[in-house]
Coordinates of C-alpha atoms in Angstrom, one line a residue:
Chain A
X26 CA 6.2 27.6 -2.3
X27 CA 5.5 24.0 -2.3
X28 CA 5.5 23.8 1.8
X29 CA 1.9 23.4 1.5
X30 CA 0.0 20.6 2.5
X31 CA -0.5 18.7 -0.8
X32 CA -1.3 15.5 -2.5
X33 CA -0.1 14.6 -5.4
X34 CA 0.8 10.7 -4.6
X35 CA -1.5 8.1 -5.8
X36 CA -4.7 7.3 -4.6
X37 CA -4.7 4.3 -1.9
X38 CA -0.6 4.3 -1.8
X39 CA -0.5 6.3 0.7
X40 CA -1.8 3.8 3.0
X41 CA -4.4 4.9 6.2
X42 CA -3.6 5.5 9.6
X43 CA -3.0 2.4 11.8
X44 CA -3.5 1.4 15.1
X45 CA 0.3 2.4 15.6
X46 CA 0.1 5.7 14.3
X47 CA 2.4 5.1 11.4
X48 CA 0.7 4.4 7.7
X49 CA 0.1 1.0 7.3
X50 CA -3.3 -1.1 5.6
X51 CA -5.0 -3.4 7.7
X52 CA -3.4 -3.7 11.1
X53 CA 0.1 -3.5 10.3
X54 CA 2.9 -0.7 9.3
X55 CA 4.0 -0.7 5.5
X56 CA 6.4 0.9 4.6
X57 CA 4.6 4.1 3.0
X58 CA 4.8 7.5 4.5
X59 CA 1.2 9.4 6.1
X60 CA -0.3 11.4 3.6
X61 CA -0.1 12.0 0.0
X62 CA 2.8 14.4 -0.1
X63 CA 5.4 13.5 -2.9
X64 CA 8.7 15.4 -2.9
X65 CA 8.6 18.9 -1.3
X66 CA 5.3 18.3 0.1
X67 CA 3.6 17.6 3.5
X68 CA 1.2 14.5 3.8
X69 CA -0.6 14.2 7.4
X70 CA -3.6 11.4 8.5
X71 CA -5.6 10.7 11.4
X72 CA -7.4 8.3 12.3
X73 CA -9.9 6.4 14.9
X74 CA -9.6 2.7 15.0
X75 CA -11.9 0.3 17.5
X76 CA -11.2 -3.3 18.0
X77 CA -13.5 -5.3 19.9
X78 CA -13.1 -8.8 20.8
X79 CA -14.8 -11.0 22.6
X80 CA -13.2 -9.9 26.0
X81 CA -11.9 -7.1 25.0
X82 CA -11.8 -3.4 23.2
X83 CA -9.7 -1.5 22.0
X84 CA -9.2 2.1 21.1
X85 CA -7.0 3.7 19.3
X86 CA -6.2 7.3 17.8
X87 CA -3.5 8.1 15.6
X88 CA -1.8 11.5 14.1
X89 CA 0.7 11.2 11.2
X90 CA 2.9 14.0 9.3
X91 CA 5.3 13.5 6.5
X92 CA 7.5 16.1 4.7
X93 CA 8.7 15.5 0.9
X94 CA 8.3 11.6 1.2
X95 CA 11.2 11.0 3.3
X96 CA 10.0 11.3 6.9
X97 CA 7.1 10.8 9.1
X98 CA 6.6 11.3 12.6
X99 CA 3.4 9.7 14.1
X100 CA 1.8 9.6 17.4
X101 CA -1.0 7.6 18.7
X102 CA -3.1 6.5 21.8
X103 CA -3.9 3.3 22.2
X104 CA -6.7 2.4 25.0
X105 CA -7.7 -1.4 26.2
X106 CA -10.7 -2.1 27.8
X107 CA -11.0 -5.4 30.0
X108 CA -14.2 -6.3 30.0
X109 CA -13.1 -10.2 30.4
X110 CA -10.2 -9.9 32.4
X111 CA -11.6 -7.5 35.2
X112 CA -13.5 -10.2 36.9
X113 CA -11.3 -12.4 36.5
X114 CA -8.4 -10.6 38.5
X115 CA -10.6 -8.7 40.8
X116 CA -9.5 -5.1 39.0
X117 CA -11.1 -2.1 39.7
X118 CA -13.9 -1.3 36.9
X119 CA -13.2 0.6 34.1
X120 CA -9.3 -0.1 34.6
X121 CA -7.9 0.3 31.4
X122 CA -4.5 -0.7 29.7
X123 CA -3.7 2.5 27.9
X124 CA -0.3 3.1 26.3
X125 CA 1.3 6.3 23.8
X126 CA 3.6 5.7 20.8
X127 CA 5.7 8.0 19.2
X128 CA 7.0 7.0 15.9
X129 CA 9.4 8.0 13.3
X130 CA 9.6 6.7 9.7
X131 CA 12.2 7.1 6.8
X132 CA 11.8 6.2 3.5
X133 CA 15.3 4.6 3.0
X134 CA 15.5 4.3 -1.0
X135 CA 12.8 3.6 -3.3
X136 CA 9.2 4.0 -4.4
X137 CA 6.8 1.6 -3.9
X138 CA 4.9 2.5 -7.3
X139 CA 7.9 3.7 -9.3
X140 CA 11.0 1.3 -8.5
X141 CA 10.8 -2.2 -9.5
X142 CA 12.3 -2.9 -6.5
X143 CA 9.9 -1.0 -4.3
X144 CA 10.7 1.0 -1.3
X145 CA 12.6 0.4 2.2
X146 CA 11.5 2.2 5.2
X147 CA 13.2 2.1 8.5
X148 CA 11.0 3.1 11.5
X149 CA 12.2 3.4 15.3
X150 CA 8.5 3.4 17.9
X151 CA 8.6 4.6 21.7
X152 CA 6.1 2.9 23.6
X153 CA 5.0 4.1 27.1
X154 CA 2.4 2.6 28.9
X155 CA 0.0 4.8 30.9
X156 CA -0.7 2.2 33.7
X157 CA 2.6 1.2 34.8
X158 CA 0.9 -0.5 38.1
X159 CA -1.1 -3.2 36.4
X160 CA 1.6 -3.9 33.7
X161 CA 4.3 -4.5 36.4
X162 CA 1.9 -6.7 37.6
X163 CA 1.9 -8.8 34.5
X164 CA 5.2 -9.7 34.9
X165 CA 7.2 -6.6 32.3
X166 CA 10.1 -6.2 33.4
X167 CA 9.7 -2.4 31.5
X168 CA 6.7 0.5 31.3
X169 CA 8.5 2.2 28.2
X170 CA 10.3 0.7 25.5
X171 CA 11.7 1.4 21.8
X172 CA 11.6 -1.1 18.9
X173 CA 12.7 -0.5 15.6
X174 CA 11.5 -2.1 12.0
X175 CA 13.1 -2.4 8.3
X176 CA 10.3 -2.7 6.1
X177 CA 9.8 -3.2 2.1
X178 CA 7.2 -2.8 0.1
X179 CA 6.1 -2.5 -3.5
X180 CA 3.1 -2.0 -5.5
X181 CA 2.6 -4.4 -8.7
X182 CA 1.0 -2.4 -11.1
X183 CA 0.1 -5.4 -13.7
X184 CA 0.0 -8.2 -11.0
X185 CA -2.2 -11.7 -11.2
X186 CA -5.1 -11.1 -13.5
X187 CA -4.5 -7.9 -14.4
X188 CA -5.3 -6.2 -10.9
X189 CA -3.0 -4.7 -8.8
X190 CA -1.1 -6.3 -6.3
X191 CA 0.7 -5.1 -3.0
X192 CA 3.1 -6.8 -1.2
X193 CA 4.7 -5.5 2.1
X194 CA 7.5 -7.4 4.2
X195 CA 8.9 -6.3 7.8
X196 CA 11.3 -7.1 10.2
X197 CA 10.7 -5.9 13.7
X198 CA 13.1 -5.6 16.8
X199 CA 11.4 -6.2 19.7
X200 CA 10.4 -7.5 23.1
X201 CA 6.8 -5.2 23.4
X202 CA 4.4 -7.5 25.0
X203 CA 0.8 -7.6 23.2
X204 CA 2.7 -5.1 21.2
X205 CA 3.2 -2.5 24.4
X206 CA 0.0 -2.6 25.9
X207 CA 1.4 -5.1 28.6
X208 CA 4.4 -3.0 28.4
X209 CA 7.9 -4.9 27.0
X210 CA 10.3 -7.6 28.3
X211 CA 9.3 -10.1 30.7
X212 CA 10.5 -13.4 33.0
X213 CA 10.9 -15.8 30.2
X214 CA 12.6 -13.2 27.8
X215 CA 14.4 -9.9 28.2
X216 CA 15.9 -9.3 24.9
X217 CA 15.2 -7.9 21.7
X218 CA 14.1 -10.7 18.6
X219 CA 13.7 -10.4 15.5
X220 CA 10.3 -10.8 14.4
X221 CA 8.6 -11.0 10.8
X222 CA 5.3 -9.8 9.6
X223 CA 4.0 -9.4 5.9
X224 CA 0.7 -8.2 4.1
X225 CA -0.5 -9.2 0.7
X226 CA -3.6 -7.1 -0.8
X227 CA -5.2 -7.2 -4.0
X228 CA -6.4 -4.1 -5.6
X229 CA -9.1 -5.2 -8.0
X230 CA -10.3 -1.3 -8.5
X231 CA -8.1 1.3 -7.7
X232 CA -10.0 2.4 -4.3
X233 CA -10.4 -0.8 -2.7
X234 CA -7.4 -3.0 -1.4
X235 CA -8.3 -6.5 -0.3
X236 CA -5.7 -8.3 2.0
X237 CA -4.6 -10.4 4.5
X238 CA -1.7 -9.5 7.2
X239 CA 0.2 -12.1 9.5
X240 CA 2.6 -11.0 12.4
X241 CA 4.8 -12.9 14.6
X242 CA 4.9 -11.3 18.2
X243 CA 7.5 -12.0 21.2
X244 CA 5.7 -14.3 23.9
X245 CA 8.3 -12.9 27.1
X246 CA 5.6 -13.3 30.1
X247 CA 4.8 -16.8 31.6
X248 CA 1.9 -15.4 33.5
X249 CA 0.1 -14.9 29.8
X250 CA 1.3 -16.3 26.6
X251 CA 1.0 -14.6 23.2
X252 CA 0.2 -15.3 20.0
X253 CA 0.6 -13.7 16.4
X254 CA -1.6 -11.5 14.9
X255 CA -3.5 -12.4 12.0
X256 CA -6.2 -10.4 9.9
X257 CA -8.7 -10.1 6.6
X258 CA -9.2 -6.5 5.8
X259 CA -10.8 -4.5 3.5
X260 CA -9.8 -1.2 3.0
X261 CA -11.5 1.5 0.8
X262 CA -10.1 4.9 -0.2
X263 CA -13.3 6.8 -2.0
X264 CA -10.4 9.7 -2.3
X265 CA -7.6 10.7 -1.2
X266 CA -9.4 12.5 2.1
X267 CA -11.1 9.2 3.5
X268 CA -10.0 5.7 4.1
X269 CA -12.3 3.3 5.5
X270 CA -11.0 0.0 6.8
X271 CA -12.9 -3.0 8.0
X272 CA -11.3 -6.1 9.3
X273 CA -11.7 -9.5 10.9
X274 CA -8.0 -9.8 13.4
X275 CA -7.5 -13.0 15.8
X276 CA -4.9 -12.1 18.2
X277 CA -5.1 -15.8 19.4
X278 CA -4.8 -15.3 23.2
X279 CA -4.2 -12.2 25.3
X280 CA -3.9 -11.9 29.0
X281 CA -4.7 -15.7 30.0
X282 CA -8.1 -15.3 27.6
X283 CA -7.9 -17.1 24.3
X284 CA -9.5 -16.9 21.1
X285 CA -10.0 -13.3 21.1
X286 CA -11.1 -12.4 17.4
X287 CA -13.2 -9.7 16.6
X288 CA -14.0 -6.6 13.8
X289 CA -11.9 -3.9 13.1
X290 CA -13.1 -1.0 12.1
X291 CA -10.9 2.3 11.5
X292 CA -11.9 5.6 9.5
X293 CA -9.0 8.1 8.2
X294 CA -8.8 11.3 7.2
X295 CA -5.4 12.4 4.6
X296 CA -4.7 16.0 4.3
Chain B
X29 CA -11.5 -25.7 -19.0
X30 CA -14.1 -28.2 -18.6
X31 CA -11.7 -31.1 -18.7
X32 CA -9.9 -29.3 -15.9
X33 CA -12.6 -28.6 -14.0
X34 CA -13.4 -32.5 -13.8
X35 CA -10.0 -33.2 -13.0
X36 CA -10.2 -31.5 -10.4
X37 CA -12.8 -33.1 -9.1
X38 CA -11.3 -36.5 -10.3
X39 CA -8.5 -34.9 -7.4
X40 CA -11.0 -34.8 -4.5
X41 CA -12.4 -38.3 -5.2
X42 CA -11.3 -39.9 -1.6
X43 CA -11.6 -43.4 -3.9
X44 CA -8.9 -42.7 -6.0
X45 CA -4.8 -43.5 -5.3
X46 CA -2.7 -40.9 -3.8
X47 CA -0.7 -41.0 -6.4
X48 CA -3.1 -40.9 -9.3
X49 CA -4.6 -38.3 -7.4
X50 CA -1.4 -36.2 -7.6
X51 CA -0.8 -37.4 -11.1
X52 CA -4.1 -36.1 -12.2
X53 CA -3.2 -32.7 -9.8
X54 CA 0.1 -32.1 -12.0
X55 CA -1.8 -32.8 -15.0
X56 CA -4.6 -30.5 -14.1
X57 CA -2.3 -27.9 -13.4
X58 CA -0.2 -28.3 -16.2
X59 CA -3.1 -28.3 -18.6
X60 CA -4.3 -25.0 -16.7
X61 CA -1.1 -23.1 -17.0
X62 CA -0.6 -23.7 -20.7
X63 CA -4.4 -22.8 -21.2
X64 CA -3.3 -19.7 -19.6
X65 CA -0.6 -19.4 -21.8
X66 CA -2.2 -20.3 -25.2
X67 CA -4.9 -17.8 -24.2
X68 CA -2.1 -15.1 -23.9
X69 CA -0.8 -15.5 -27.0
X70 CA -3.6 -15.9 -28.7
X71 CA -4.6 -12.8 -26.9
X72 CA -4.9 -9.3 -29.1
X73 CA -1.9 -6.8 -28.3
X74 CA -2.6 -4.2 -25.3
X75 CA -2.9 -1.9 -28.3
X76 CA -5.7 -3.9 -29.8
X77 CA -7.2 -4.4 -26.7
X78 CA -6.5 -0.2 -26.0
X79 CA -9.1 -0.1 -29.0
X80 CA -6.3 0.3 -31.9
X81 CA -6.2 3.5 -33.6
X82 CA -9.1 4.8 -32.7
X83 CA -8.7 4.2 -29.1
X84 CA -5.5 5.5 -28.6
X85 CA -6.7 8.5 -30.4
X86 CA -9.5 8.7 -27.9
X87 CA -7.2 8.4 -24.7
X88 CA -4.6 10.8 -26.2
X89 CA -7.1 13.0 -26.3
X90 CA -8.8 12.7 -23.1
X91 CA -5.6 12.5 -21.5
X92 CA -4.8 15.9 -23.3
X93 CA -7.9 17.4 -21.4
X94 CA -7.1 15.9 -18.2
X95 CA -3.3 17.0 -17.7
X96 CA -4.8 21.1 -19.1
X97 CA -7.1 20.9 -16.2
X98 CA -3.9 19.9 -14.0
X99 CA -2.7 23.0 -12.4
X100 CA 0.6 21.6 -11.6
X101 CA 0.6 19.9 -15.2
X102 CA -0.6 23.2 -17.8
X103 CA 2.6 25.1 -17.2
X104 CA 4.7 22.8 -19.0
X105 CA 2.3 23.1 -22.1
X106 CA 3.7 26.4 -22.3
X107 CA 4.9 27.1 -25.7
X108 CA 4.6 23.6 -27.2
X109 CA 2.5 22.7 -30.4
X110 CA -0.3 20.7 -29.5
X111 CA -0.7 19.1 -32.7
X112 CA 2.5 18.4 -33.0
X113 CA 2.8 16.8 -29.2
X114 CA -0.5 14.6 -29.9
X115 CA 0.7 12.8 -32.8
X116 CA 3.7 12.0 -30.9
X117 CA 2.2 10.7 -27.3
X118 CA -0.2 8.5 -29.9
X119 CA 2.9 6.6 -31.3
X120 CA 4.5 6.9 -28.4
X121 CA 1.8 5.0 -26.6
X122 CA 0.6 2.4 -29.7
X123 CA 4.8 1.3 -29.8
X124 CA 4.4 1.2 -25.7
X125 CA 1.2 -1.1 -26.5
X126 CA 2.7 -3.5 -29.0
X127 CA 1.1 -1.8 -31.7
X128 CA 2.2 -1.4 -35.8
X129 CA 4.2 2.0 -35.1
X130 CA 7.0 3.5 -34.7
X131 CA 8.0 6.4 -32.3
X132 CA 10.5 8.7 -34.1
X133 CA 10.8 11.0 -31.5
X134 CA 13.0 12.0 -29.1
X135 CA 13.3 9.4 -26.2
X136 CA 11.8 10.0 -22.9
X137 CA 15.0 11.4 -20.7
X138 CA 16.1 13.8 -24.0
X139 CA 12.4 15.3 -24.3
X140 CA 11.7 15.7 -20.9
X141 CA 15.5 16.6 -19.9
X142 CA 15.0 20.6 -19.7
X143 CA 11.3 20.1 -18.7
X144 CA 12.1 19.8 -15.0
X145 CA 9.1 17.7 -14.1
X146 CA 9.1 17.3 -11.0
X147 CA 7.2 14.2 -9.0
X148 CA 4.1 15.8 -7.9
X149 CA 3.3 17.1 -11.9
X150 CA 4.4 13.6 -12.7
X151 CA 1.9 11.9 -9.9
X152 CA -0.7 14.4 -12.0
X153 CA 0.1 13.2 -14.9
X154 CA -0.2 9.7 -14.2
X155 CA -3.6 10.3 -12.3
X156 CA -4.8 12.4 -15.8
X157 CA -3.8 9.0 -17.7
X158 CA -5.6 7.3 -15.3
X159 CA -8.8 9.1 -15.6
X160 CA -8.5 9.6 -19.5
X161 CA -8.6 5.6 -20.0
X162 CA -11.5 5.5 -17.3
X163 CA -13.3 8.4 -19.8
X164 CA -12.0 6.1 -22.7
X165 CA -13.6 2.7 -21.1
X166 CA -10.5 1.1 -21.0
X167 CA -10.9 -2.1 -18.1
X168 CA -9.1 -2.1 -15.2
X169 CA -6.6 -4.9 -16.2
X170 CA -5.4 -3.0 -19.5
X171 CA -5.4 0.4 -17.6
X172 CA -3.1 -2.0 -15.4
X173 CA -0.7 -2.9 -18.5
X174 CA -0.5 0.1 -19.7
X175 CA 0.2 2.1 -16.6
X176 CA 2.7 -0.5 -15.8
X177 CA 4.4 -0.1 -19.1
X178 CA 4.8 3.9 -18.4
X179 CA 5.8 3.5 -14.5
X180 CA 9.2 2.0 -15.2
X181 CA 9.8 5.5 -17.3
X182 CA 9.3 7.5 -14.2
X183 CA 13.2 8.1 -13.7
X184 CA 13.1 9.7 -17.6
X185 CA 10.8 11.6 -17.2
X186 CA 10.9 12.7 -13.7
X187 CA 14.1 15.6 -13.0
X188 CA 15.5 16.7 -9.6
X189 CA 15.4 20.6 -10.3
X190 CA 12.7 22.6 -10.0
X191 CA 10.6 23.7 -13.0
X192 CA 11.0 27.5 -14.4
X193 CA 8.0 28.4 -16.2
X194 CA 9.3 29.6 -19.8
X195 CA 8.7 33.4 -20.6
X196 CA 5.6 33.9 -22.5
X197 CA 5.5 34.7 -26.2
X198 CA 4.5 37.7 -27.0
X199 CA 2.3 38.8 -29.8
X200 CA 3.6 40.7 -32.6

């Protein structure tokens, strides 16, 4: 009795699936658990994301379970291409920067529809890279590396002109470079920062979320600097069994090669 | 509005002072934020703009029909008078909206307190709201109001024990 998969929560709050695995909107976390499960139940998503820039794509796949609204574990596969970079450094063709995550996510205290205050969500990632060679070669000083976020997040029911409005607010600890694809730590930093990223969206119906996300990143190596992550999204939730997200994301520069801005595009699936 | 809307542009006029320009900016946005506010209180009352009586009626209803077609919803309609229930959720909600009545019964935590709603019935409930104002052609922004009126109640409404479905009545 009530260990069923189920989905009572709201449509839309329950986020999609993100490039991380975790649920999140555009490109980033929130705070929200996978799924749609409310107390006693069990939420799950997946999802396919693809991000291509101009010298570069990315892949990504993502699993994410939750039980009773509390706790979510994710995994997801993450898969850059480097279509730009190749020739560049001579790399074998089709060499790939490919890395695994394995999250976990706990609702700390709150709701973010029901609380005024919202919701807080801790979350701890483990990433490993898959091509320890080439990120050596970059200049990490590690292959695998944990990072940990406090998030909060709430939904405004009545916000600016009547529509909804949802705000989300993170700090993470971290020293992933190109968050983990060119592994973590490096010659110009070592250590863990703190670093913030936040999301606005605007829900004028209650299937479509209209937003903007900015994150600050570590910038460790000196062989490649780094820059934060900005996106537009659009993400639309025709139910609570399909999210559809479509995005415009500059990561500013990545491995030597700047401007790289491109489309996201990531379809979810909530059972 | 209009004289806004010129100031505005008065704003972008590269001719014009820094400082008048960010005199006329102040002014502008001054003038825009008590338009906003005189609109709002001259503004009919959620309930009004719910439809009044009639309206109210209408979502009561519809929201009636939605939360019996909820199967984690109906078994708490067990052994309550309908009639009785609907007069009371359309006071409850024209007080909620600002409107000319009066709720005299019991508050939210006292009728709900044995009920042991749990969140998922509650998430149904909300959602059967939801759709009964989309039925009732409520707009989005006073679905919004409404919604955000009856959110803050969750903790009421909402109890940590599980629900026992009451013993049916039987027949004589």
């Amino acid at each position: 009795m009530g260990q069923e998969l189920s989905s009572s929560r709201l449509t839309a709050t329950a986020g999609t699936a993100t490039v991380e695995g975790t649920a999140g909107g555009g490109i980033l976390p929130w705070v929200m658990l996978a799924g749609y499960g409310d107390r006693k139940e069990i939420g799950c998503a997946a999802g396919l994301g693809r991000l291509s820039t101009s010298d570069y794509g990315l892949s990504t796949q993502a699993v994410a379970c939750s039980y009773s609204n509390r706790l979510e574990l994710s995994v997801a596969r993450q898969s850059l291409e480097l279509d730009g970079l190749i020739p560049l450094l001579g790399l074998p063709p089709n060499q790939k920067l490919r890395q695994q995550i394995i999250g976990a996510k706990v609702r700390l205290v709150g709701d973010v529809v029901y609380r005024p205050y919202g919701q807080l969500s801790f979350s701890v990632h483990h990433k490993s890279s898959r091509d320890d060679e080439l990120v050596r070669a970059t200049g990490a000083t590690r292959t695998s590396d944990t990072e940990a976020m406090l998030g909060w997040g709430k939904l405004f029911i009545d916000g600016p002109m009547g529509q909804m409005l949802y705000l989300n607010a993170a700090a993470r600890w971290t020293r992933a470079n190109q968050g983990g694809l060119l592994g973590a730590g490096g010659d110009r930093r070592d250590s863990r920062q703190i670093n913030m990223e936040a999301a606005a969206a605007v829900l004028p119906r209650r299937d479509l979320a209209l937003g903007v996300e900015y994150r600050r990143k570590p910038d460790n190596l000196s062989f490649a600097g780094e820059d934060d992550w900005k996106d537009l999204f659009v993400a639309w939730f025709p139910n609570k069994h399909l999210s559809v997200v479509a995005a415009w994301v500059d990561l500013g520069s990545v491995g030597t090669l700047s401007n790289q801005d491109g489309v996201y595009l990531s379809l979810a699936g909530s059972f | 509005m209009r004289r806004a809307t010129f100031l505005m542009q008065v704003t972008l006029s590269p001719r014009v002072s820094l400082r008048t320009q960010l005199a006329a900016l102040a002014m502008s946005f001054s003038m825009l934020m008590s338009g906003c506010a005189s609109l709002s209180t001259d503004q009919a009352t959620l309930y009004e703009r719910l439809g009044g009586k009639e309206g109210v009626a209408l979502i009561v209803n519809e929201f009636i029909i939605a939360m019996a077609n909820e199967d984690a919803v109906r078994p708490h309609f067990r052994n309550i008078n309908i009639a009785g229930f609907r007069a009371r959720l359309e006071d409850f909600l024209c007080q909620t909206a600002d409107g000319p009545c009066e709720y005299s019964g019991r508050s939210m935590k006292q009728a709900h307190a044995t009920l042991g709603i749990e969140r998922p019935a509650f998430n149904a409930i909300v959602e059967a709201l939801m759709n009964a104002m989309e039925a009732s052609e409520v707009s989005f922004a006073d679905q919004n109001a409404l919604l955000a009126r009856l959110a803050m109640m969750e903790s009421d409404v909402v109890s940590a024990h599980p629900f026992k479905p009451p013993a049916r009545q039987i027949q004589p």
